[in-house]
Every structure is written in C-alpha cells, then in structure tokens.
mmCIF file of C-alpha atoms in Angstrom:
data_model
loop_
_atom_site.group_PDB
_atom_site.id
_atom_site.type_symbol
_atom_site.label_atom_id
_atom_site.label_comp_id
_atom_site.label_asym_id
_atom_site.label_seq_id
_atom_site.Cartn_x
_atom_site.Cartn_y
_atom_site.Cartn_z
ATOM 1 C CA MET T 9 9.086 5.695 2.263
ATOM 2 C CA GLU T 10 8.792 7.469 5.562
ATOM 3 C CA SER T 11 8.185 5.724 8.851
ATOM 4 C CA SER T 12 5.054 6.599 10.810
ATOM 5 C CA SER T 13 6.822 6.291 14.176
ATOM 6 C CA ALA T 14 9.776 8.144 15.661
ATOM 7 C CA ALA T 15 12.618 6.839 17.767
ATOM 8 C CA SER T 16 15.708 8.404 19.282
ATOM 9 C CA GLY T 17 19.464 8.051 19.252
ATOM 10 C CA GLY T 18 20.755 4.849 17.674
ATOM 11 C CA SER T 19 17.250 3.639 16.887
ATOM 12 C CA THR T 20 16.622 6.788 14.852
ATOM 13 C CA ARG T 21 19.861 6.343 12.920
ATOM 14 C CA ARG T 22 19.124 2.694 12.236
ATOM 15 C CA GLU T 23 15.631 3.524 11.078
ATOM 16 C CA ALA T 24 17.027 6.189 8.754
ATOM 17 C CA THR T 25 19.415 3.606 7.289
ATOM 18 C CA ARG T 26 16.611 1.103 6.812
ATOM 19 C CA GLN T 27 14.555 3.793 5.073
ATOM 20 C CA LYS T 28 17.399 4.387 2.618
ATOM 21 C CA LEU T 29 17.652 0.658 1.968
ATOM 22 C CA TYR T 30 13.894 0.390 1.414
ATOM 23 C CA GLU T 31 14.028 3.262 -1.064
ATOM 24 C CA ALA T 32 16.997 1.785 -2.903
ATOM 25 C CA ALA T 33 15.503 -1.706 -3.034
ATOM 26 C CA VAL T 34 12.069 -0.673 -4.219
ATOM 27 C CA THR T 35 13.518 1.542 -6.961
ATOM 28 C CA LEU T 36 15.964 -1.055 -8.239
ATOM 29 C CA ILE T 37 13.539 -3.959 -8.117
ATOM 30 C CA ALA T 38 10.920 -1.896 -9.931
ATOM 31 C CA GLU T 39 13.514 -1.076 -12.598
ATOM 32 C CA GLN T 40 15.034 -4.508 -13.173
ATOM 33 C CA GLY T 41 13.205 -7.149 -11.165
ATOM 34 C CA PHE T 42 13.955 -8.946 -7.906
ATOM 35 C CA SER T 43 16.237 -11.661 -9.293
ATOM 36 C CA ALA T 44 18.379 -9.246 -11.279
ATOM 37 C CA THR T 45 18.869 -6.862 -8.360
ATOM 38 C CA THR T 46 21.929 -7.559 -6.219
ATOM 39 C CA VAL T 47 22.743 -6.605 -2.639
ATOM 40 C CA ASP T 48 25.766 -4.705 -3.968
ATOM 41 C CA GLU T 49 23.488 -2.568 -6.132
ATOM 42 C CA ILE T 50 21.109 -1.907 -3.251
ATOM 43 C CA ALA T 51 23.990 -0.836 -1.026
ATOM 44 C CA GLU T 52 25.439 1.402 -3.731
ATOM 45 C CA ARG T 53 22.093 3.043 -4.470
ATOM 46 C CA ALA T 54 21.497 3.620 -0.752
ATOM 47 C CA GLY T 55 24.994 5.020 -0.283
ATOM 48 C CA VAL T 56 26.014 2.488 2.372
ATOM 49 C CA ALA T 57 28.475 -0.390 2.669
ATOM 50 C CA LYS T 58 27.334 -3.864 1.659
ATOM 51 C CA GLY T 59 27.823 -5.008 5.238
ATOM 52 C CA THR T 60 25.260 -2.443 6.357
ATOM 53 C CA VAL T 61 22.615 -4.229 4.323
ATOM 54 C CA TYR T 62 23.353 -7.513 6.078
ATOM 55 C CA TYR T 63 23.531 -5.795 9.454
ATOM 56 C CA ASN T 64 19.946 -4.656 9.008
ATOM 57 C CA PHE T 65 18.562 -7.583 6.987
ATOM 58 C CA ALA T 66 19.731 -11.200 6.883
ATOM 59 C CA SER T 67 19.337 -11.425 3.113
ATOM 60 C CA LYS T 68 17.905 -9.725 0.058
ATOM 61 C CA SER T 69 14.725 -11.781 0.478
ATOM 62 C CA VAL T 70 14.336 -10.657 4.079
ATOM 63 C CA LEU T 71 14.868 -7.050 3.006
ATOM 64 C CA PHE T 72 12.132 -7.362 0.405
ATOM 65 C CA GLU T 73 9.781 -9.092 2.831
ATOM 66 C CA GLU T 74 10.297 -6.282 5.353
ATOM 67 C CA LEU T 75 9.813 -3.756 2.556
ATOM 68 C CA LEU T 76 6.400 -5.280 1.857
ATOM 69 C CA ARG T 77 5.500 -5.160 5.554
ATOM 70 C CA HIS T 78 6.649 -1.565 5.814
ATOM 71 C CA GLY T 79 4.894 -0.314 2.693
ATOM 72 C CA VAL T 80 1.568 -2.034 3.288
ATOM 73 C CA GLY T 81 1.769 -0.928 6.909
ATOM 74 C CA LEU T 82 1.970 2.683 5.779
ATOM 75 C CA LEU T 83 -0.969 2.161 3.418
ATOM 76 C CA THR T 84 -3.018 0.550 6.196
ATOM 77 C CA ALA T 85 -2.241 3.431 8.553
ATOM 78 C CA SER T 86 -3.313 5.934 5.877
ATOM 79 C CA LEU T 87 -6.623 4.139 5.343
ATOM 80 C CA ARG T 88 -7.300 3.922 9.072
ATOM 81 C CA GLU T 89 -6.470 7.590 9.613
ATOM 82 C CA ALA T 90 -8.847 8.568 6.790
ATOM 83 C CA ALA T 91 -11.689 6.538 8.311
ATOM 84 C CA GLU T 92 -11.079 7.827 11.821
ATOM 85 C CA GLY T 93 -10.816 11.408 10.604
ATOM 86 C CA THR T 94 -14.187 11.117 8.873
ATOM 87 C CA ALA T 95 -15.746 9.678 12.036
ATOM 88 C CA ARG T 96 -14.405 12.574 14.120
ATOM 89 C CA GLU T 97 -15.997 15.001 11.683
ATOM 90 C CA GLY T 98 -19.358 13.216 11.904
ATOM 91 C CA GLY T 99 -19.297 11.898 8.347
ATOM 92 C CA THR T 100 -21.178 8.878 7.048
ATOM 93 C CA LYS T 101 -19.649 5.492 6.320
ATOM 94 C CA VAL T 102 -19.814 6.300 2.606
ATOM 95 C CA ASP T 103 -17.847 9.456 3.396
ATOM 96 C CA ALA T 104 -15.330 7.281 5.253
ATOM 97 C CA LEU T 105 -14.963 4.933 2.288
ATOM 98 C CA ASP T 106 -14.545 7.911 -0.028
ATOM 99 C CA ALA T 107 -11.866 9.361 2.242
ATOM 100 C CA MET T 108 -10.101 5.999 2.199
ATOM 101 C CA VAL T 109 -10.201 5.929 -1.605
ATOM 102 C CA ARG T 110 -8.508 9.324 -1.659
ATOM 103 C CA ALA T 111 -5.969 8.243 0.968
ATOM 104 C CA GLY T 112 -5.131 5.234 -1.166
ATOM 105 C CA LEU T 113 -4.634 7.396 -4.235
ATOM 106 C CA VAL T 114 -2.417 9.809 -2.289
ATOM 107 C CA PHE T 115 -0.305 6.869 -1.093
ATOM 108 C CA ILE T 116 0.053 5.432 -4.594
ATOM 109 C CA ASP T 117 0.855 8.847 -6.050
ATOM 110 C CA ARG T 118 3.635 9.141 -3.493
ATOM 111 C CA TYR T 119 4.944 5.573 -3.786
ATOM 112 C CA PRO T 120 4.177 4.347 -7.337
ATOM 113 C CA ALA T 121 7.163 1.976 -7.518
ATOM 114 C CA PHE T 122 6.150 0.228 -4.310
ATOM 115 C CA THR T 123 2.556 -0.091 -5.487
ATOM 116 C CA GLN T 124 3.693 -1.624 -8.775
ATOM 117 C CA LEU T 125 5.782 -4.194 -6.913
ATOM 118 C CA TYR T 126 3.034 -4.957 -4.431
ATOM 119 C CA VAL T 127 0.422 -5.620 -7.119
ATOM 120 C CA ALA T 128 2.869 -7.764 -9.093
ATOM 121 C CA GLU T 129 3.746 -9.850 -6.029
ATOM 122 C CA LEU T 130 0.081 -10.500 -5.262
ATOM 123 C CA TRP T 131 -0.042 -12.650 -8.403
ATOM 124 C CA ARG T 132 3.029 -14.722 -7.571
ATOM 125 C CA THR T 133 2.712 -17.920 -5.546
ATOM 126 C CA ASN T 134 6.301 -19.158 -5.432
ATOM 127 C CA ARG T 135 7.885 -16.480 -3.271
ATOM 128 C CA ALA T 136 9.245 -17.130 0.211
ATOM 129 C CA TRP T 137 7.350 -14.111 1.506
ATOM 130 C CA GLN T 138 3.934 -15.108 0.072
ATOM 131 C CA SER T 139 2.444 -15.843 3.490
ATOM 132 C CA THR T 140 3.680 -12.505 4.828
ATOM 133 C CA LEU T 141 2.165 -10.721 1.843
ATOM 134 C CA MET T 142 -1.210 -12.346 2.491
ATOM 135 C CA VAL T 143 -1.110 -11.265 6.139
ATOM 136 C CA VAL T 144 -0.279 -7.626 5.427
ATOM 137 C CA ARG T 145 -2.787 -7.501 2.573
ATOM 138 C CA GLN T 146 -5.510 -8.653 4.938
ATOM 139 C CA GLN T 147 -4.551 -5.946 7.426
ATOM 140 C CA ALA T 148 -5.253 -3.278 4.802
ATOM 141 C CA VAL T 149 -8.472 -4.910 3.623
ATOM 142 C CA ALA T 150 -9.657 -5.349 7.222
ATOM 143 C CA VAL T 151 -9.722 -1.582 7.727
ATOM 144 C CA VAL T 152 -12.229 -1.301 4.883
ATOM 145 C CA GLU T 153 -14.160 -4.293 6.193
ATOM 146 C CA ASP T 154 -14.580 -2.551 9.548
ATOM 147 C CA VAL T 155 -16.192 0.477 7.904
ATOM 148 C CA LEU T 156 -18.500 -1.693 5.792
ATOM 149 C CA ARG T 157 -19.602 -3.736 8.806
ATOM 150 C CA ALA T 158 -20.294 -0.572 10.773
ATOM 151 C CA GLY T 159 -22.330 0.738 7.845
ATOM 152 C CA VAL T 160 -24.358 -2.457 7.702
ATOM 153 C CA ALA T 161 -24.906 -2.418 11.470
ATOM 154 C CA GLY T 162 -26.053 1.202 11.317
ATOM 155 C CA GLY T 163 -28.434 0.592 8.451
ATOM 156 C CA GLU T 164 -26.459 2.706 5.994
ATOM 157 C CA PHE T 165 -25.637 -0.297 3.812
ATOM 158 C CA SER T 166 -27.687 -3.325 2.872
ATOM 159 C CA ASP T 167 -27.096 -6.398 5.015
ATOM 160 C CA GLU T 168 -26.823 -8.341 1.754
ATOM 161 C CA ILE T 169 -23.372 -6.866 1.105
ATOM 162 C CA ASP T 170 -20.608 -9.451 0.999
ATOM 163 C CA VAL T 171 -18.284 -7.513 3.299
ATOM 164 C CA PRO T 172 -14.971 -9.355 2.690
ATOM 165 C CA LEU T 173 -15.395 -9.405 -1.083
ATOM 166 C CA THR T 174 -16.627 -5.814 -1.263
ATOM 167 C CA ALA T 175 -13.695 -4.609 0.845
ATOM 168 C CA ALA T 176 -11.216 -6.485 -1.345
ATOM 169 C CA ALA T 177 -12.917 -5.100 -4.457
ATOM 170 C CA LEU T 178 -12.659 -1.514 -3.198
ATOM 171 C CA VAL T 179 -8.967 -1.883 -2.380
ATOM 172 C CA GLY T 180 -8.371 -3.571 -5.731
ATOM 173 C CA MET T 181 -10.277 -0.842 -7.560
ATOM 174 C CA VAL T 182 -8.043 1.843 -6.104
ATOM 175 C CA LEU T 183 -4.833 -0.087 -6.815
ATOM 176 C CA VAL T 184 -5.660 -0.964 -10.416
ATOM 177 C CA ALA T 185 -7.199 2.407 -11.277
ATOM 178 C CA ALA T 186 -4.218 4.227 -9.806
ATOM 179 C CA LEU T 187 -1.702 2.099 -11.683
ATOM 180 C CA ASP T 188 -3.610 2.714 -14.913
ATOM 181 C CA TRP T 189 -3.589 6.429 -14.089
ATOM 182 C CA LYS T 190 0.154 6.544 -13.457
ATOM 183 C CA SER T 191 1.017 4.366 -16.468
ATOM 184 C CA PHE T 192 -1.412 5.502 -19.158
ATOM 185 C CA GLN T 193 -3.119 8.716 -18.032
ATOM 186 C CA PRO T 194 -0.463 10.640 -16.079
ATOM 187 C CA GLU T 195 -1.827 13.955 -17.299
ATOM 188 C CA ARG T 196 -4.881 13.494 -15.071
ATOM 189 C CA SER T 197 -4.781 15.068 -11.629
ATOM 190 C CA LEU T 198 -5.276 13.181 -8.384
ATOM 191 C CA ASP T 199 -8.474 15.167 -7.809
ATOM 192 C CA ASP T 200 -9.787 14.102 -11.210
ATOM 193 C CA VAL T 201 -9.069 10.417 -10.589
ATOM 194 C CA HIS T 202 -10.557 10.604 -7.110
ATOM 195 C CA ALA T 203 -13.718 12.235 -8.463
ATOM 196 C CA ALA T 204 -14.185 9.402 -10.966
ATOM 197 C CA LEU T 205 -13.747 6.701 -8.334
ATOM 198 C CA SER T 206 -15.926 8.628 -5.906
ATOM 199 C CA ARG T 207 -18.805 8.628 -8.397
ATOM 200 C CA LEU T 208 -18.362 4.892 -8.860
ATOM 201 C CA LEU T 209 -18.334 4.356 -5.098
ATOM 202 C CA GLN T 210 -21.436 6.482 -4.559
ATOM 203 C CA GLY T 211 -23.332 4.606 -7.251
ATOM 204 C CA ARG T 212 -22.331 1.110 -6.204
ATOM 205 C CA VAL T 213 -21.889 1.125 -2.441
ATOM 206 C CA SER T 214 -24.240 3.825 -1.234
ATOM 207 C CA GLY T 215 -26.807 2.574 -3.740
ATOM 208 C CA CYS T 216 -26.929 -0.762 -1.875
ATOM 209 C CA ARG T 217 -29.103 0.519 0.960
#
C-alpha cells in the first residue's frame, strides 16, 4: 500500500522499506494466517534482511498493528477526500455518501488482501492490537458520521436517523459487499457494484427525509 505523505532522504528510504514490509506481511498473512507467518518469511518476501524487520518494528505483532493503522488510515483518507471533493463541487450529502461508497470500493479493489484481514480481525477479541483496531475503525466511521450529522443539520436527512449505527452500517455494507464481489462475483465491474450499492443508498438513506 502506498503512503499518502512524502518525506525526503533517509525518511523516504525508511518509508519505502516499511511499505515493502507492509506488502509482504499483508500478502503472507492473508495466504497462511498470522500465527503461521514468520518474520523470516516476511523479510524474504520483502527482499530485506531479517534485521531490517526488527529495525523498523519491534516484533511481528507490532508490524501487524502498524499495518492495520496504515491501511485503515489510507481508507479513512480516501473517504474524507471523497466527501470533501463532493462538497467543493456543491453536491448534496447523499452525493457525498455515494462518493464515499465508491471510494471504499476503489480502496478494496486495490487492497483486497488487507480488507480481508481487516474484516477478519474485527471479529477477534483476543489480539494484542484489538484496542488499536477499534480506534482506527472509529476514525473511518467518524468520517461518515460527520456527513450524516451535517445532512441532519441541513434538513436533508431525518433527525430520527441513528447516526453512529447508520454510519457503521454503511461502512459495513461496503466492506461485506466488496468482499462478496471479490470472492464470488469477480466478473462484475466496480461500476456495476457501485451502481447496486448506490441504488440501495438512495432508497434507504435519502428516503429518510
């Protein structure tokens, strides 16, 4: 996964190394699970020495925790950019939500292995990084909450909407629908999947005025 920020010199090189480690870790863990994946395998897949892994991350668990932060951070940035772009163009809050649905699908289409891991980890409660996962999840959901609250305040949505639950449901809808698409209906295009979810959004959210 690509970083959304740029650095220079040594920072740039270190970030490039961390990107390679993220890519290697997410691919291997998606293939064989967290417990079965070793630091040696991550280093080999990334094309670096084992010591490089420990130079950048204290342990495999820390690497995975930072991977979750990094990936969900990219998703959150994509959702925020979609909402802000719609606002700049004078679109409605429903338009903003629809743009966020598409941004989520684009992200998942680009990073399916990460999305699979993220959804799987949401159901686990015995991981050392569970609290971190809850924090980064809320950051992504909060972007959707902001749009819903603005829509309620502007009279576009009913004030009876349960904002936190609706936001979580919209994010969950995109994640689950996209995973079903990638796993069982890969012949469908992103535009086709987006159109289906867009119709659902228009009927459920915009219909709540």
